[in-house]
Amino acid sequence: MTGKVYLIGAGPGDPELLTLKAHRLLIMADVVLYDRLVGKEIIDLIPENAEKLYVGKAKSLHSLPQDQINSLLAEKAKQGHMVVRLKGGDPFIFGRGGEELEELIEENVPFEVVPGVTAAAGCAAYAGIPLTHRDYAQSVRFLTGHLKDGTTDLPWEELVHPAQTLVIYMGLTGLKEISQSLIRFGMEPSMPVAIVEKGTTKEQRVFTSTMKDIYDVATKNEVKSPSLLIIGEVVTLQSKLEWYGKY
């Protein structure tokens, strides 16, 4: 009998951001394939008798290529297992969940998607940065700083807008190019920027600066991945909202 695959968003790190459904399914799993960005406290929730398979990816270092992960999900489900694919953040926001589901459909394997708190929402909230605000930003745009071909070639002209918040995932490696390109296409060098490192976890660090100086700030403070880049006037609210949020 064929089992089933549950594609679950684990959120950005804090285990209390797991949905009730995600938690229920995780503690029932036979097999769990988990990513590098899944927090240790969440991994600790996996049942002791479940098969745990690490399939994480770092820059230029994949423990398992994506096509093999896709095949493994189908294989484990066809063996009759309840398979949980645990992904950091939300599976459908830069999580490659769609690619995995395409393989399952081809293999006639049943599946279900359980959304998770994406890093943009979780990290911004924990850092005290509202992604939208009636006075500062009427839209928000999520982008990845690491494209499929390894470049950081984004639609720069579309991104320079005064009433828009930009949230860039995986933007640390290309941070210098990102800041220089946005300024070259018209963004004010004084535009507020925040970097949230290891957001929602106990190791979270938040650095705010300007578009012109953010690369130097990140270098000086030895910021590491995973880090999220938030660009826009809403960042000016960070110090006030974060401070009051601690009470």
Coordinates of N, CA and C in Angstrom, one line a residue, residues 102-213:
E102 N 5.7 18.0 -8.2 CA 5.6 17.5 -9.6 C 6.1 16.1 -9.7
E103 N 7.1 15.7 -9.0 CA 7.6 14.4 -9.0 C 6.6 13.4 -8.4
L104 N 6.0 13.8 -7.3 CA 5.0 12.9 -6.6 C 3.8 12.7 -7.5
I105 N 3.4 13.7 -8.3 CA 2.3 13.6 -9.2 C 2.6 12.6 -10.3
E106 N 3.8 12.7 -10.8 CA 4.3 11.8 -11.9 C 4.3 10.3 -11.4
E107 N 4.7 10.2 -10.1 CA 4.8 8.8 -9.5 C 3.5 8.3 -8.8
N108 N 2.4 9.1 -9.0 CA 1.1 8.8 -8.4 C 1.1 8.6 -6.9
V109 N 1.9 9.4 -6.3 CA 2.0 9.4 -4.8 C 1.1 10.5 -4.2
P110 N 0.2 10.1 -3.3 CA -0.6 11.1 -2.6 C 0.2 12.1 -1.7
F111 N -0.2 13.3 -1.6 CA 0.5 14.2 -0.8 C -0.4 15.3 -0.2
E112 N 0.1 16.0 0.7 CA -0.7 17.1 1.3 C 0.4 18.2 1.7
V113 N 0.0 19.5 1.5 CA 0.9 20.6 1.8 C 0.3 21.3 3.1
V114 N 1.3 21.5 4.0 CA 0.9 22.2 5.3 C 1.8 23.5 5.3
P115 N 1.1 24.6 5.1 CA 1.9 25.9 5.0 C 2.6 26.2 6.3
G116 N 3.7 27.0 6.2 CA 4.4 27.4 7.4 C 4.6 28.9 7.4
V117 N 5.1 29.4 8.5 CA 5.4 30.9 8.6 C 6.6 31.1 7.8
T118 N 6.5 31.9 6.7 CA 7.7 32.2 5.9 C 8.7 33.1 6.6
A119 N 9.9 33.1 6.3 CA 10.9 33.8 7.0 C 10.7 35.3 7.0
A120 N 10.1 35.8 5.9 CA 9.8 37.3 5.8 C 8.9 37.7 6.9
A121 N 7.8 37.0 7.1 CA 6.8 37.3 8.2 C 7.4 37.1 9.6
G122 N 8.0 35.9 9.8 CA 8.5 35.6 11.1 C 9.7 36.5 11.5
C123 N 10.7 36.7 10.7 CA 11.9 37.4 11.0 C 11.5 38.9 11.2
A124 N 10.7 39.4 10.3 CA 10.3 40.8 10.4 C 9.6 41.1 11.7
A125 N 8.6 40.2 12.1 CA 7.9 40.4 13.3 C 8.8 40.3 14.5
Y126 N 9.7 39.4 14.6 CA 10.6 39.2 15.7 C 11.6 40.4 15.8
A127 N 11.9 41.0 14.7 CA 12.8 42.1 14.7 C 12.1 43.5 14.9
G128 N 10.8 43.5 14.9 CA 10.1 44.7 15.1 C 10.0 45.6 13.9
I129 N 9.8 44.9 12.7 CA 9.7 45.6 11.4 C 8.4 45.2 10.8
P130 N 7.4 46.1 10.7 CA 6.2 45.8 10.0 C 6.4 45.9 8.5
L131 N 6.1 44.9 7.7 CA 6.4 44.8 6.3 C 5.6 45.8 5.5
T132 N 4.4 46.1 6.0 CA 3.6 47.2 5.4 C 3.2 48.1 6.5
H133 N 2.9 49.4 6.1 CA 2.5 50.4 7.0 C 1.9 51.6 6.2
R134 N 0.8 52.1 6.7 CA 0.0 53.1 5.9 C 0.9 54.3 5.6
D135 N 1.8 54.6 6.4 CA 2.6 55.8 6.2 C 3.9 55.6 5.4
Y136 N 4.3 54.3 5.3 CA 5.6 54.0 4.6 C 5.5 53.1 3.5
A137 N 4.7 52.0 3.5 CA 4.8 51.0 2.5 C 3.4 50.4 2.3
Q138 N 2.9 50.5 1.0 CA 1.6 49.9 0.7 C 1.7 48.6 -0.1
S139 N 3.0 48.1 -0.2 CA 3.2 46.8 -0.9 C 4.5 46.2 -0.4
V140 N 4.6 44.9 -0.5 CA 5.8 44.2 -0.1 C 6.1 43.2 -1.2
R141 N 7.4 43.1 -1.4 CA 7.8 42.2 -2.5 C 8.9 41.2 -2.0
F142 N 8.7 39.9 -2.2 CA 9.6 38.9 -1.8 C 10.5 38.5 -3.0
L143 N 11.8 38.5 -2.8 CA 12.7 38.1 -3.9 C 13.8 37.2 -3.3
T144 N 14.4 36.4 -4.2 CA 15.6 35.6 -3.8 C 16.8 36.3 -4.4
G145 N 17.8 36.4 -3.6 CA 19.1 37.0 -4.0 C 20.0 36.0 -4.7
H146 N 19.5 34.7 -4.8 CA 20.3 33.7 -5.4 C 19.5 33.0 -6.5
L147 N 19.7 33.3 -7.7 CA 18.9 32.8 -8.8 C 19.5 31.4 -9.2
K148 N 18.7 30.7 -10.0 CA 19.0 29.3 -10.4 C 20.4 29.2 -11.1
D149 N 20.8 30.3 -11.9 CA 22.1 30.3 -12.6 C 23.2 30.8 -11.7
G150 N 22.9 31.1 -10.4 CA 24.0 31.5 -9.5 C 24.2 33.0 -9.5
T151 N 23.5 33.8 -10.3 CA 23.7 35.2 -10.4 C 22.7 36.0 -9.5
T152 N 22.9 37.3 -9.4 CA 22.0 38.1 -8.6 C 21.4 39.2 -9.6
D153 N 20.9 38.7 -10.7 CA 20.4 39.6 -11.8 C 18.9 39.7 -11.6
L154 N 18.6 40.7 -10.7 CA 17.1 41.0 -10.4 C 16.6 42.1 -11.3
P155 N 15.3 42.2 -11.4 CA 14.7 43.3 -12.2 C 14.8 44.6 -11.4
W156 N 16.0 45.2 -11.4 CA 16.3 46.3 -10.6 C 15.4 47.5 -10.7
E157 N 15.0 47.9 -11.9 CA 14.1 49.0 -12.2 C 12.8 48.9 -11.5
E158 N 12.2 47.7 -11.4 CA 10.9 47.5 -10.8 C 11.0 47.6 -9.3
L159 N 12.2 47.4 -8.8 CA 12.4 47.3 -7.3 C 12.6 48.7 -6.6
V160 N 12.8 49.7 -7.4 CA 13.0 51.0 -6.9 C 11.7 51.8 -6.8
H161 N 11.1 51.7 -5.7 CA 9.8 52.3 -5.5 C 9.7 52.8 -4.1
P162 N 9.3 54.1 -3.8 CA 9.4 54.6 -2.5 C 8.4 54.0 -1.5
A163 N 7.3 53.5 -2.0 CA 6.2 53.0 -1.1 C 6.2 51.5 -1.0
Q164 N 7.3 50.8 -1.2 CA 7.4 49.4 -1.3 C 8.5 48.9 -0.4
T165 N 8.2 47.7 0.3 CA 9.2 47.1 1.1 C 9.7 45.9 0.3
L166 N 11.0 45.7 0.3 CA 11.7 44.6 -0.4 C 12.2 43.6 0.7
V167 N 11.9 42.4 0.5 CA 12.4 41.3 1.4 C 13.2 40.4 0.5
I168 N 14.5 40.3 0.8 CA 15.4 39.4 -0.1 C 15.9 38.3 0.7
Y169 N 15.5 37.1 0.3 CA 16.0 35.8 0.9 C 17.3 35.5 0.2
M170 N 18.2 34.9 1.0 CA 19.5 34.4 0.5 C 20.2 35.5 -0.2
G171 N 20.2 36.7 0.4 CA 20.8 37.8 -0.3 C 22.2 38.2 0.3
L172 N 22.7 37.4 1.3 CA 23.9 37.8 1.9 C 25.1 37.7 1.0
T173 N 25.2 36.7 0.3 CA 26.4 36.5 -0.6 C 26.5 37.6 -1.7
G174 N 25.3 38.0 -2.2 CA 25.3 39.0 -3.2 C 25.0 40.4 -2.7
L175 N 25.2 40.6 -1.4 CA 24.8 41.9 -0.8 C 25.4 43.1 -1.4
K176 N 26.7 43.0 -1.7 CA 27.4 44.2 -2.2 C 26.8 44.5 -3.6
E177 N 26.6 43.5 -4.4 CA 26.0 43.7 -5.8 C 24.6 44.3 -5.7
I178 N 23.8 43.7 -4.7 CA 22.4 44.2 -4.6 C 22.4 45.6 -4.2
S179 N 23.2 46.1 -3.2 CA 23.1 47.5 -2.8 C 23.6 48.4 -3.9
Q180 N 24.7 48.0 -4.6 CA 25.2 48.9 -5.6 C 24.2 49.0 -6.8
S181 N 23.6 47.9 -7.1 CA 22.7 47.9 -8.3 C 21.4 48.7 -8.0
L182 N 20.9 48.6 -6.8 CA 19.7 49.3 -6.4 C 20.0 50.8 -6.4
I183 N 21.1 51.2 -5.9 CA 21.5 52.6 -6.0 C 21.7 53.1 -7.4
R184 N 22.3 52.3 -8.2 CA 22.6 52.6 -9.6 C 21.3 52.8 -10.4
F185 N 20.2 52.1 -10.0 CA 19.0 52.2 -10.7 C 18.0 53.2 -10.0
G186 N 18.6 54.0 -9.1 CA 17.8 55.1 -8.5 C 17.4 55.1 -7.1
M187 N 17.7 54.0 -6.4 CA 17.3 54.0 -5.0 C 18.2 55.0 -4.2
E188 N 17.6 55.7 -3.2 CA 18.4 56.6 -2.4 C 19.4 55.8 -1.6
P189 N 20.7 56.3 -1.6 CA 21.7 55.6 -0.8 C 21.4 55.6 0.7
S190 N 20.5 56.5 1.1 CA 20.1 56.6 2.5 C 18.9 55.7 2.9
M191 N 18.5 54.9 1.9 CA 17.3 54.1 2.2 C 17.6 53.1 3.3
P192 N 16.7 53.1 4.3 CA 17.0 52.2 5.5 C 16.9 50.7 5.1
V193 N 17.8 49.9 5.7 CA 18.0 48.5 5.4 C 18.2 47.8 6.8
A194 N 17.7 46.6 6.8 CA 17.9 45.7 8.0 C 18.4 44.4 7.5
I195 N 19.3 43.8 8.3 CA 19.6 42.4 8.1 C 19.2 41.7 9.4
V196 N 18.4 40.6 9.2 CA 18.0 39.8 10.4 C 18.7 38.4 10.2
E197 N 19.6 38.2 11.1 CA 20.4 36.9 11.1 C 19.8 35.9 12.1
K198 N 19.6 34.7 11.6 CA 19.0 33.6 12.4 C 17.7 34.1 13.1
G199 N 16.8 34.7 12.3 CA 15.6 35.3 12.8 C 14.7 34.3 13.5
T200 N 14.1 34.7 14.6 CA 13.1 34.0 15.5 C 13.8 33.0 16.4
T201 N 15.1 32.9 16.3 CA 15.8 31.9 17.2 C 16.5 32.7 18.3
K202 N 17.0 31.9 19.3 CA 17.7 32.6 20.4 C 19.0 33.3 20.0
E203 N 19.5 33.0 18.8 CA 20.7 33.6 18.3 C 20.4 34.7 17.4
Q204 N 19.2 35.2 17.3 CA 18.8 36.3 16.4 C 19.7 37.5 16.7
R205 N 20.1 38.1 15.5 CA 20.8 39.4 15.6 C 20.2 40.3 14.5
V206 N 20.0 41.6 14.8 CA 19.4 42.5 13.8 C 20.4 43.7 13.7
F207 N 20.7 44.0 12.4 CA 21.6 45.2 12.1 C 20.8 46.1 11.2
T208 N 20.7 47.4 11.5 CA 20.1 48.3 10.6 C 21.1 49.3 10.1
S209 N 21.0 49.8 8.9 CA 21.9 50.7 8.3 C 21.2 51.4 7.1
T210 N 22.0 51.8 6.2 CA 21.5 52.4 4.9 C 21.9 51.5 3.8
M211 N 21.3 51.8 2.6 CA 21.7 51.0 1.4 C 23.1 51.2 1.1
K212 N 23.6 52.4 1.3 CA 25.0 52.7 1.0 C 26.0 51.9 1.9
D213 N 25.6 51.7 3.2 CA 26.6 51.2 4.2 C 26.3 49.8 4.7

